[in-house]
C-alpha positions as a printed Julia matrix, in Angstrom:
268×3 Matrix{Float64}:
  1.89  -40.23   98.58
  3.85  -43.48   98.45
  7.6   -42.97   98.75
  8.29  -45.71   96.24
  6.94  -43.47   93.48
 10.22  -41.62   93.51
 11.85  -44.7    92.08
  9.68  -44.77   88.94
 11.5   -45.78   85.79
 11.91  -42.87   83.42
 12.85  -44.56   80.19
 12.89  -47.79   78.25
 16.27  -49.44   78.79
 18.55  -49.69   75.75
 21.26  -52.06   74.61
 24.7   -52.14   76.26
 27.14  -49.37   75.36
 30.35  -51.22   76.07
 31.37  -49.8    72.7
 29.82  -46.72   71.12
 29.65  -48.42   67.73
 26.94  -50.99   67.18
 26.01  -53.21   64.28
 22.65  -52.43   62.65
 19.99  -55.18   62.43
 20.9   -55.96   58.81
 24.57  -56.4    59.66
 26.67  -55.99   56.53
 23.78  -57.07   54.27
 25.78  -60.07   53.05
 23.24  -62.89   53.16
 19.69  -63.06   51.83
 18.05  -62.47   55.24
 20.17  -59.4    55.94
 19.54  -58.0    52.46
 15.78  -58.4    52.85
 15.89  -56.69   56.23
 17.81  -53.79   54.73
 15.29  -53.53   51.89
 12.41  -53.44   54.39
 14.01  -50.63   56.38
 12.23  -47.32   55.82
 14.32  -44.15   55.65
 12.79  -40.66   55.75
 14.29  -37.17   55.74
 13.12  -33.65   56.44
 15.37  -32.33   53.66
 17.45  -30.42   56.22
 20.03  -33.06   56.97
 17.96  -35.08   59.45
 17.0   -38.7    58.87
 15.23  -41.5    60.68
 15.34  -45.18   59.8
 12.81  -47.74   61.0
 13.79  -51.37   60.61
 11.37  -54.26   61.25
 12.19  -57.07   63.68
 10.11  -60.22   63.44
 11.43  -61.51   66.78
 10.82  -58.39   68.87
 10.45  -54.59   68.82
 11.38  -52.71   65.67
 14.63  -50.73   65.54
 14.53  -46.94   65.23
 17.59  -44.85   64.38
 18.04  -41.09   64.04
 20.9   -39.11   62.58
 22.38  -36.89   59.9
 22.72  -39.57   57.24
 26.35  -40.27   58.09
 25.92  -41.25   61.73
 22.79  -42.71   63.33
 22.05  -43.33   67.01
 19.62  -45.92   68.32
 16.35  -44.57   69.67
 14.78  -46.65   72.49
 11.19  -47.49   71.62
  8.27  -47.72   74.0
  7.0   -51.11   75.05
  4.38  -52.66   72.76
  4.97  -49.97   70.09
  7.03  -49.98   66.93
  7.28  -46.25   66.3
  6.89  -44.46   69.66
  9.6   -43.13   71.96
  9.83  -41.27   75.26
 10.26  -37.53   74.69
  9.57  -35.6    77.93
 10.67  -32.26   76.46
  7.57  -32.2    74.25
  4.12  -32.74   75.76
  0.81  -33.53   74.07
 -1.82  -32.92   76.73
 -4.52  -34.59   74.64
 -2.89  -38.03   74.78
 -3.82  -40.88   77.11
 -2.18  -40.31   80.53
 -2.38  -44.01   81.41
 -1.91  -46.52   78.6
 -0.52  -49.86   79.77
  1.24  -48.06   82.57
  2.67  -45.32   80.36
  1.83  -41.62   80.24
  1.46  -41.14   76.49
  1.49  -37.35   76.88
  5.29  -37.48   77.09
  5.77  -39.87   74.17
  6.36  -38.83   70.57
  6.5   -40.9    67.38
  7.61  -41.35   63.8
  4.72  -41.66   61.36
  4.86  -43.74   58.19
  1.88  -43.71   55.82
  2.74  -45.55   52.63
 -0.79  -45.25   51.24
 -0.53  -41.46   51.3
  3.13  -41.56   50.38
  4.44  -39.51   53.26
  6.1   -39.79   56.63
  6.6   -37.44   59.57
  7.9   -36.98   63.09
  5.51  -35.92   65.84
  7.13  -34.11   68.77
  4.45  -33.48   71.36
  1.73  -31.47   69.64
  3.88  -30.54   66.67
  4.18  -32.67   63.51
  7.17  -32.18   61.21
  6.74  -33.45   57.63
  9.36  -35.86   56.27
  9.65  -37.53   52.88
 10.63  -41.06   51.9
 14.15  -41.72   50.66
 13.95  -43.91   47.58
 14.69  -47.55   48.42
 17.97  -47.95   46.5
 19.37  -44.65   47.8
 18.23  -45.53   51.3
 20.12  -48.81   51.17
 23.3   -47.09   49.98
 22.98  -44.44   52.67
 22.49  -46.98   55.46
 25.37  -49.19   54.36
 27.74  -46.23   54.27
 26.62  -44.85   57.65
 27.91  -45.66   61.12
 25.59  -46.62   63.99
 26.01  -45.81   67.65
 24.22  -46.37   70.95
 21.95  -43.69   72.33
 23.94  -40.71   73.7
 22.11  -40.47   77.02
 24.36  -41.07   80.03
 21.97  -40.49   82.96
 18.2   -40.4    83.54
 16.08  -39.17   86.46
 15.83  -41.64   89.32
 14.53  -39.71   92.34
 13.38  -36.14   92.87
 13.04  -34.45   96.26
 12.53  -30.86   97.43
 12.51  -28.89  100.64
 10.02  -26.29  101.89
 12.05  -23.46  100.32
 11.84  -24.84   96.78
 15.32  -26.35   96.61
 15.31  -29.5    94.49
 17.46  -32.6    94.97
 17.69  -34.62   91.77
 19.21  -38.1    91.8
 20.06  -39.65   88.43
 21.24  -43.12   87.55
 23.12  -44.48   84.54
 21.01  -44.89   81.41
 22.64  -48.02   80.0
 22.34  -51.38   81.79
 25.99  -51.62   82.79
 25.79  -48.13   84.32
 22.63  -48.63   86.4
 24.66  -48.6    89.61
 26.2   -45.23   88.79
 24.47  -42.26   90.4
 24.9   -38.51   90.46
 23.24  -35.78   92.54
 22.3   -32.21   91.56
 20.91  -29.66   94.01
 19.49  -26.16   93.66
 16.47  -24.0    92.83
 14.45  -24.53   89.66
 16.56  -23.73   86.61
 19.85  -23.72   88.5
 20.56  -27.18   89.89
 24.28  -27.81   90.32
 26.07  -31.15   90.12
 27.46  -32.16   93.54
 30.7   -33.98   94.28
 29.1   -36.78   96.23
 29.73  -40.51   96.33
 27.15  -43.25   96.66
 27.74  -44.95  100.01
 24.67  -47.18  100.14
 22.31  -48.52   97.48
 19.86  -51.27   98.37
 16.16  -52.08   98.38
 15.5   -49.44  101.05
 17.14  -46.52   99.24
 20.44  -44.72   98.77
 22.86  -42.65  100.84
 25.13  -40.09   99.18
 27.91  -38.19  100.93
 30.71  -35.72  100.33
 34.19  -37.14  100.84
 34.47  -35.48  104.25
 31.02  -36.7   105.24
 29.81  -33.25  106.29
 26.98  -33.33  103.74
 24.71  -36.31  103.14
 21.6   -37.03  101.12
 19.5   -39.94  102.36
 16.92  -41.2    99.85
 14.63  -43.53  101.77
 11.93  -45.76  100.32
  9.97  -46.12  103.55
 10.77  -43.11  105.72
 11.06  -39.4   104.83
 14.24  -38.63  102.88
 16.78  -36.31  104.52
 19.42  -33.71  103.68
 22.0   -33.76  106.47
 24.48  -30.93  107.0
 26.78  -31.83  109.87
 24.21  -32.51  112.63
 21.38  -30.52  111.08
 18.67  -32.63  109.43
 16.22  -31.34  106.84
 13.26  -33.51  105.88
 12.57  -33.65  102.14
  9.37  -34.24  100.21
  9.33  -36.94   97.53
  8.26  -35.67   94.09
  7.18  -38.52   91.74
  9.57  -38.71   88.79
  7.14  -40.23   86.3
  4.59  -37.47   86.88
  7.14  -34.66   86.59
  9.31  -35.54   83.6
  8.55  -32.28   81.7
  9.53  -30.31   84.82
 12.77  -32.25   85.18
 13.79  -32.02   81.52
 12.55  -28.51   80.71
 12.7   -26.47   83.91
 15.16  -27.78   86.48
 18.3   -27.29   84.39
 20.46  -30.45   84.25
 19.03  -31.51   80.86
 18.98  -28.09   79.22
 20.58  -28.4    75.8
 21.21  -32.14   76.2
 20.62  -34.44   73.26
 18.43  -37.44   74.05
 19.13  -39.15   70.74
 15.55  -38.89   69.44
 14.1   -37.41   66.2
 13.0   -34.42   68.31
 16.54  -33.35   69.23
 16.67  -30.82   66.42
 13.15  -29.42   66.77
């Protein structure tokens, strides 16, 4: 197995989060173009205080937001798709495992069918019915709401394990300005613990993490076997491909248990 698989990208990158608040695509709906964009934005609700809003973008991917009607967060959409988002907590085994380089089994979607007059959210194999919010009310709701960047802070970057079933999970910052931030969690399945380690080296060949005293080190290598070093004792680690093990990472290892990913499946 190629060692470079451990560096597989786990998510579609989102906009900068220099400030939590962001301006929606229609801005303040002051000019004709902004007003038309607001009018074309579809809002649906499940009637239980959950809403999604899908806004068209003629110059690029559509914009998807999810929230409680008062606050919405931006949902990163999959490449080439206007309604589909990564959701590794919910798996649909019947989906295409290799579509344009993406494993569609770990992607979910919002569904809008104007001909039938309904909309929905699909989370893995489960579909949750939603209903349209009438256009005028939708516009009022969106203009009164606040919009924020996606709440995710870190995403899986590399996964390793030893022969005793101890996992070593390396995560990197989710937002572009945080891509050079890393954190390390170690432990058995379901009980990985965050380690107080600093990133000493990060280059094209891999990363080196160490405790402040240097007695413990994790060496993630792109070409050679990765290592866990305790004083002078070296333990060779096996690379586990991130992209092929997202459900394991998000549902079974522990670090993401209870975390909100800022998608319409957060409350399912």
